[in-house]
Short mmCIF file of N, CA and C in Angstrom, two decimals:
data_model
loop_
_atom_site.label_atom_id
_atom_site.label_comp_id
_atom_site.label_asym_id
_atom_site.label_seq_id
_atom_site.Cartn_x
_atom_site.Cartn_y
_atom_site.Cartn_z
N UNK C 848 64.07 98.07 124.93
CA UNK C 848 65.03 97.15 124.36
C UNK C 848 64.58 95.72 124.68
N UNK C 849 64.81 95.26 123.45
CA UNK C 849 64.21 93.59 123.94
C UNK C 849 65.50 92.65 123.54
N UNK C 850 65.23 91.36 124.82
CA UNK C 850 66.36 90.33 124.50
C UNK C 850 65.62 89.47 123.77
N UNK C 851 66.63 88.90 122.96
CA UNK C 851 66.24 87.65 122.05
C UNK C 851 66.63 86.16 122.64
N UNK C 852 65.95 85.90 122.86
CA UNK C 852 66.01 84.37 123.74
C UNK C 852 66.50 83.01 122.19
N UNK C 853 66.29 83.35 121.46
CA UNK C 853 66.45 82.31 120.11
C UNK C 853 67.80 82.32 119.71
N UNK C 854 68.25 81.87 119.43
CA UNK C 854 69.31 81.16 119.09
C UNK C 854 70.02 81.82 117.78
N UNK C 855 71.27 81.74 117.62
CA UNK C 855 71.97 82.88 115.90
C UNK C 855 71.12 81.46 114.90
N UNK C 856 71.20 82.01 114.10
CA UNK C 856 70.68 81.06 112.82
C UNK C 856 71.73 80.31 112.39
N UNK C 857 73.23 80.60 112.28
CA UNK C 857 74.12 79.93 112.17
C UNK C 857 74.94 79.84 113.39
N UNK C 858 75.97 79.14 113.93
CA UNK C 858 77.16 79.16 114.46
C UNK C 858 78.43 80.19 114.42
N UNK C 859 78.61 81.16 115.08
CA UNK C 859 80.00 81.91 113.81
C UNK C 859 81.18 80.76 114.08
N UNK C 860 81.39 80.29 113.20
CA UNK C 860 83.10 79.51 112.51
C UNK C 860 83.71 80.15 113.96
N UNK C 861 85.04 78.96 113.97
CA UNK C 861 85.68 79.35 114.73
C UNK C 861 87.06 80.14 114.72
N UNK C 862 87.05 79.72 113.16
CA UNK C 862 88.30 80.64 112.60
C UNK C 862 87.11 81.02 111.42
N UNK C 863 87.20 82.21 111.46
CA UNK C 863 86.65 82.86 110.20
C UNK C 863 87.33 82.84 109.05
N UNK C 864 88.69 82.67 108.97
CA UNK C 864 89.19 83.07 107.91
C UNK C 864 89.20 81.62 106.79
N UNK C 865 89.04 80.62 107.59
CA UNK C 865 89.55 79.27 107.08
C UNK C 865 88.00 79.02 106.05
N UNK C 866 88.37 78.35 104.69
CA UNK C 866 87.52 78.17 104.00
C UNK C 866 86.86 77.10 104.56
N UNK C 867 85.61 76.92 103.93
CA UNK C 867 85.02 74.94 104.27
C UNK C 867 85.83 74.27 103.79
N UNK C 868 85.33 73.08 104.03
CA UNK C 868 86.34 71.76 103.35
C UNK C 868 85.72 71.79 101.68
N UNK C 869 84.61 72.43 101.37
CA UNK C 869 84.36 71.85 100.09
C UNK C 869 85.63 72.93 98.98
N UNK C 870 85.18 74.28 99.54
CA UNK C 870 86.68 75.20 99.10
C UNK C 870 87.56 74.52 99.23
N UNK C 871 88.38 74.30 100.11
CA UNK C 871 89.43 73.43 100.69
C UNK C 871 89.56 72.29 99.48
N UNK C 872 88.90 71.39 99.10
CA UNK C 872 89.18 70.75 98.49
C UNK C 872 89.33 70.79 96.95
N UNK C 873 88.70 71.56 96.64
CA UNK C 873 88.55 72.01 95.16
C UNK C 873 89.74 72.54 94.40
N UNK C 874 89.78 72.10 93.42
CA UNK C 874 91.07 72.35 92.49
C UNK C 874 90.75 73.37 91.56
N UNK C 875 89.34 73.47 91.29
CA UNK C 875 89.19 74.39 90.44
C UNK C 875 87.69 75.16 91.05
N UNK C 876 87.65 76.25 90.18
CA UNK C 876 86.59 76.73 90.73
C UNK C 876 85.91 77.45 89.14
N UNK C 877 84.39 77.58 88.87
CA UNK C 877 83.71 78.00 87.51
C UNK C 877 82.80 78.73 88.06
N UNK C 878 82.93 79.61 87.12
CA UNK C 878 81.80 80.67 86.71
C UNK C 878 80.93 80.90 85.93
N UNK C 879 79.97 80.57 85.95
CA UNK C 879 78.94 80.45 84.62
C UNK C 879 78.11 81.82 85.10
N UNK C 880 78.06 82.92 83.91
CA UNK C 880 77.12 83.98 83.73
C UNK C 880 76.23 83.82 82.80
N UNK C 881 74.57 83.61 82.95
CA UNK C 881 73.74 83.44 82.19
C UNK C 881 73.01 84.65 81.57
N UNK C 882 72.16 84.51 80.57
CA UNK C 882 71.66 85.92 79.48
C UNK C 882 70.75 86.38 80.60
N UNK C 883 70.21 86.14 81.65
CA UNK C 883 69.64 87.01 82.41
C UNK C 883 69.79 88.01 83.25
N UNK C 884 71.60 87.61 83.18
CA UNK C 884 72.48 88.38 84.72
C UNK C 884 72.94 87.88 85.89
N UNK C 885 71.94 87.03 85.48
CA UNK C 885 73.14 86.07 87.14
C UNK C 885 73.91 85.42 86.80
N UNK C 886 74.75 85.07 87.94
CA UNK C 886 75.69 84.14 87.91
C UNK C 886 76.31 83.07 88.89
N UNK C 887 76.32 81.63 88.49
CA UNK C 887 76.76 80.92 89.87
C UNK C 887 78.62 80.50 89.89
N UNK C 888 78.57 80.29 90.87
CA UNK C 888 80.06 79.73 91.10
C UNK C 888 79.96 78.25 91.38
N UNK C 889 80.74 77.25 91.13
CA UNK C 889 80.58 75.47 91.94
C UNK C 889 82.01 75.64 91.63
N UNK C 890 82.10 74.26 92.66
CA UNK C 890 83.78 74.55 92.72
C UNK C 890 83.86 72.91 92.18
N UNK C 891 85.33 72.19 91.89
CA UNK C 891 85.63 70.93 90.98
C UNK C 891 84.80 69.67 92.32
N UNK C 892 84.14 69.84 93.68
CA UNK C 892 83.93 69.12 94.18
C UNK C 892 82.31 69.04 94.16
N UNK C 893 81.75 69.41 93.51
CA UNK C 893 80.49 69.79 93.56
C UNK C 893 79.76 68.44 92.53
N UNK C 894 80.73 68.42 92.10
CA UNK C 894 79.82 66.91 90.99
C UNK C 894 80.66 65.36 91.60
N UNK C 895 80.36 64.49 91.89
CA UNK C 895 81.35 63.05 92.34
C UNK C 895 80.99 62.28 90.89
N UNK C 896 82.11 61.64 90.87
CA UNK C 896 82.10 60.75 89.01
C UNK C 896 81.71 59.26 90.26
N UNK C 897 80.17 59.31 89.67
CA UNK C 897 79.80 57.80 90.15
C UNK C 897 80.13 57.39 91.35
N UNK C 898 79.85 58.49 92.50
CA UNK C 898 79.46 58.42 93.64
C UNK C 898 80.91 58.80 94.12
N UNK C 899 81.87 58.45 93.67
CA UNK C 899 83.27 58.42 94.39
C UNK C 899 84.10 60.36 94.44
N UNK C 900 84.37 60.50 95.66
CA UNK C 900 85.04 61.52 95.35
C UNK C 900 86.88 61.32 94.75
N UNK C 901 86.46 62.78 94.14
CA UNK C 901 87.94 62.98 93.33
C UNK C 901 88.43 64.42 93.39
N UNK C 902 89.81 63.89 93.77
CA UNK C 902 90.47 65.18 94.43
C UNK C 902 91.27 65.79 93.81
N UNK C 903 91.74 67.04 93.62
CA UNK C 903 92.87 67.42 93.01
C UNK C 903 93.32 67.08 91.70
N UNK C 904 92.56 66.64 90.06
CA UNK C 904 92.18 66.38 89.36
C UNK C 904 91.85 67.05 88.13
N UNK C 905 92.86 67.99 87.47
CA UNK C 905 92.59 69.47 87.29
C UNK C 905 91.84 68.79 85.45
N UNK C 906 92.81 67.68 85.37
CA UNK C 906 92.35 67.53 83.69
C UNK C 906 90.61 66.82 83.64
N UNK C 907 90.73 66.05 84.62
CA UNK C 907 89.37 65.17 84.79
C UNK C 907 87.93 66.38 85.42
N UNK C 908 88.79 67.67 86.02
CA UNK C 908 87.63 68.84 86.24
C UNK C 908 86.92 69.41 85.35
N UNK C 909 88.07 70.06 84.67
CA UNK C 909 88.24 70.91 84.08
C UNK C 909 87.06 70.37 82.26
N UNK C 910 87.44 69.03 81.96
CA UNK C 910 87.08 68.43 80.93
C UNK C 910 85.43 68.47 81.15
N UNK C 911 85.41 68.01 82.36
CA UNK C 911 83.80 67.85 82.76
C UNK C 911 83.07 68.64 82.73
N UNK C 912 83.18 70.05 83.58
CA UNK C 912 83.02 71.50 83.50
C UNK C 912 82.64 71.81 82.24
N UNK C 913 83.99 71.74 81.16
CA UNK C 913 83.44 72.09 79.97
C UNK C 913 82.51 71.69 79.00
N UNK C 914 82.11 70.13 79.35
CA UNK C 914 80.87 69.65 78.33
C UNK C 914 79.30 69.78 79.34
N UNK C 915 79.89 70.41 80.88
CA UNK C 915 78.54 71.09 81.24
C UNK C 915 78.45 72.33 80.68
N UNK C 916 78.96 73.00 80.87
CA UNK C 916 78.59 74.27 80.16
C UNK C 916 78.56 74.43 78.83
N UNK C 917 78.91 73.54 77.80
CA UNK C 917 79.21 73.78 76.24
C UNK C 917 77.64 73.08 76.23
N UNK C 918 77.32 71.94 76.88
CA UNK C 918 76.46 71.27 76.45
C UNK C 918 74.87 71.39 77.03
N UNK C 919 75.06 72.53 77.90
CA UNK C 919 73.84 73.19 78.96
C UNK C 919 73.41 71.46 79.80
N UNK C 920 74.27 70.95 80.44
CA UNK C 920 73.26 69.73 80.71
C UNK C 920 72.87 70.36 82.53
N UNK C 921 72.76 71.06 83.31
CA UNK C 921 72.72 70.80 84.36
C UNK C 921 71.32 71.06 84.01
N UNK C 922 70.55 70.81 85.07
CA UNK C 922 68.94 71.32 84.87
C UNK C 922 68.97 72.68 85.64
N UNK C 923 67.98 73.52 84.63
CA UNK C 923 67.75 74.46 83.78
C UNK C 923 68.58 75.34 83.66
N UNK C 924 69.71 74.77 83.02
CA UNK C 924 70.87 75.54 82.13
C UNK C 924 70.00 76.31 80.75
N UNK C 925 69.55 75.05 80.17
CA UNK C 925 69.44 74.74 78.73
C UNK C 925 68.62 76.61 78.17
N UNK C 926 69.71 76.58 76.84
CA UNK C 926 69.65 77.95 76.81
C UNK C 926 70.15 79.13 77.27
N UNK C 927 70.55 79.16 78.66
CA UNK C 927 70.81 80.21 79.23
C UNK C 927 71.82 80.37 79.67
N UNK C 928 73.16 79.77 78.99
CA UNK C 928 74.55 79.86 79.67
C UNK C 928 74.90 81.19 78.44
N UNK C 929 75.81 82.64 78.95
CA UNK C 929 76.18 82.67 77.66
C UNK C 929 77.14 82.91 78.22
N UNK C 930 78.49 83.32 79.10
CA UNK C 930 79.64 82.79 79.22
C UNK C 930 79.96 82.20 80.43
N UNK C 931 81.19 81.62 80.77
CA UNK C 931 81.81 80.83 81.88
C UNK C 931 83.00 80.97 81.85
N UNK C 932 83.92 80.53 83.09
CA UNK C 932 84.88 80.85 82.95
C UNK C 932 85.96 79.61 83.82
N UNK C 933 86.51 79.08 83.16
CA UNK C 933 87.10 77.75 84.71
C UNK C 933 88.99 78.28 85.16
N UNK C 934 88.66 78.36 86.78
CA UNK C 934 89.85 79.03 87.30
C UNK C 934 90.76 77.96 88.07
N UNK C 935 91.71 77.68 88.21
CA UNK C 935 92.42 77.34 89.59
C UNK C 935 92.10 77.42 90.72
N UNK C 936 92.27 76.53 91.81
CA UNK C 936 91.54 76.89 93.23
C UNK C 936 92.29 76.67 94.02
N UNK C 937 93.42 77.41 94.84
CA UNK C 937 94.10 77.01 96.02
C UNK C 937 93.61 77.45 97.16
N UNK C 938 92.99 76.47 98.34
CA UNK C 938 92.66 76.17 99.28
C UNK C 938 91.16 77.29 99.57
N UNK C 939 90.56 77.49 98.38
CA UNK C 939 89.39 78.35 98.33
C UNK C 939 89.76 79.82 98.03
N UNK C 940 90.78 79.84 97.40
CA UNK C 940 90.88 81.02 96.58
C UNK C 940 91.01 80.94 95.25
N UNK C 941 90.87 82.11 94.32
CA UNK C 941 90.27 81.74 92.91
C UNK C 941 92.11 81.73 92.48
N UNK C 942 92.38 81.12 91.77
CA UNK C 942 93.77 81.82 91.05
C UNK C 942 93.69 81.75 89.93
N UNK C 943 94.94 82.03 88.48
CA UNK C 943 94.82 81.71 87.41
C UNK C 943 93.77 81.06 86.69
N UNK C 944 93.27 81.69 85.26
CA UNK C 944 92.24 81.29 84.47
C UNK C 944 92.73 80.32 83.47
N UNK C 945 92.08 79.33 83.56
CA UNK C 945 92.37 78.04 82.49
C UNK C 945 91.86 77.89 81.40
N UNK C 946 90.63 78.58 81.53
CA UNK C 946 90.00 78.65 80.05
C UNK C 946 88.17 79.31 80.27
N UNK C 947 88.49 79.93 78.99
CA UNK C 947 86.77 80.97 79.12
C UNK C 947 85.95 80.63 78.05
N UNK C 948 84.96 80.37 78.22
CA UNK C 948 83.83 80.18 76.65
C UNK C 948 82.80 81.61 76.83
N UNK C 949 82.61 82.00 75.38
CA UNK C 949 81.68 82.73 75.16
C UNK C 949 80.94 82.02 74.09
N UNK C 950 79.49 82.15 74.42
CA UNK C 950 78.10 81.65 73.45
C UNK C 950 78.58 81.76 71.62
N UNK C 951 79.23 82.83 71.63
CA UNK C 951 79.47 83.49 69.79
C UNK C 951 80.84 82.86 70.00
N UNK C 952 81.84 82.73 70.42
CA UNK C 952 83.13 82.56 70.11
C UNK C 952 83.99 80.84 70.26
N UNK C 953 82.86 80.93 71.59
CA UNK C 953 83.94 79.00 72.17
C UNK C 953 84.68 79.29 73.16
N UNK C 954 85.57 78.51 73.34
CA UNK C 954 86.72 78.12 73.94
C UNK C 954 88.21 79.03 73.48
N UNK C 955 88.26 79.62 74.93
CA UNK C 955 89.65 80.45 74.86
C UNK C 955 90.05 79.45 76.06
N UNK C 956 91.69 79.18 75.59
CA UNK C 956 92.40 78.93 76.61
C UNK C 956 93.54 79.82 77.21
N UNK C 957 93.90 79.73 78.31
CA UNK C 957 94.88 80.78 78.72
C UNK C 957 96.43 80.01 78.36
N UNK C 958 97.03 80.68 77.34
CA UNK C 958 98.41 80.38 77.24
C UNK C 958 99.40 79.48 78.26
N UNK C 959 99.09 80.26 79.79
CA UNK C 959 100.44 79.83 80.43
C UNK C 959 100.02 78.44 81.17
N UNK C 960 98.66 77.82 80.80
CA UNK C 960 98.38 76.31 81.14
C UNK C 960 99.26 75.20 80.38
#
């Protein structure tokens, strides 16, 4: 049996359960699934409008979100979005869906917004 003298690679959290602050802060949270199979998540804090952060902001997210993904601008989107999905985010959990695009169809919104 051997000891490991090196160090954990991370820290474990001190409350595990508590999200980061970037969860924490996010109002919304997106899903973009591309034609290859993957898929990423960013949450509404992940882009700053001209350096400044903005908090809690669901119409100014949500709007933005959608002309990234309608418009493939992140680098190397282009081409390869074919659906997404933008959700609600309380304190880093996903809630209610606000609206879904598919490549053939567009923009679905969810009624009870």
């Amino acid at each position: 049996m051997t000891i490991s003298t090196h160090p954990p690679a991370s820290p474990k959290p001190q409350n595990p359960g508590a999200a980061d602050p970037l969860k924490q802060e996010a109002c919304i949270q997106v899903v973009v699934r591309f034609i290859d199979g993957n898929s990423v998540l960013r949450y509404s804090y992940d882009v700053q409008h001209r350096g400044k952060k903005i908090y809690q902001n669901v119409g100014y997210w949500t709007s933005l979100w959608q002309k990234k993904i309608e418009f493939e601008t992140p680098p190397g989107w282009k081409g390869r979005v074919e659906a997404a999905a933008i959700f609600h985010s309380f304190d880093g959990n996903r809630g209610d869906k606000i609206c879904q695009f598919e490549r053939r169809a567009g923009w679905t919104w969810n009624r009870h917004n």
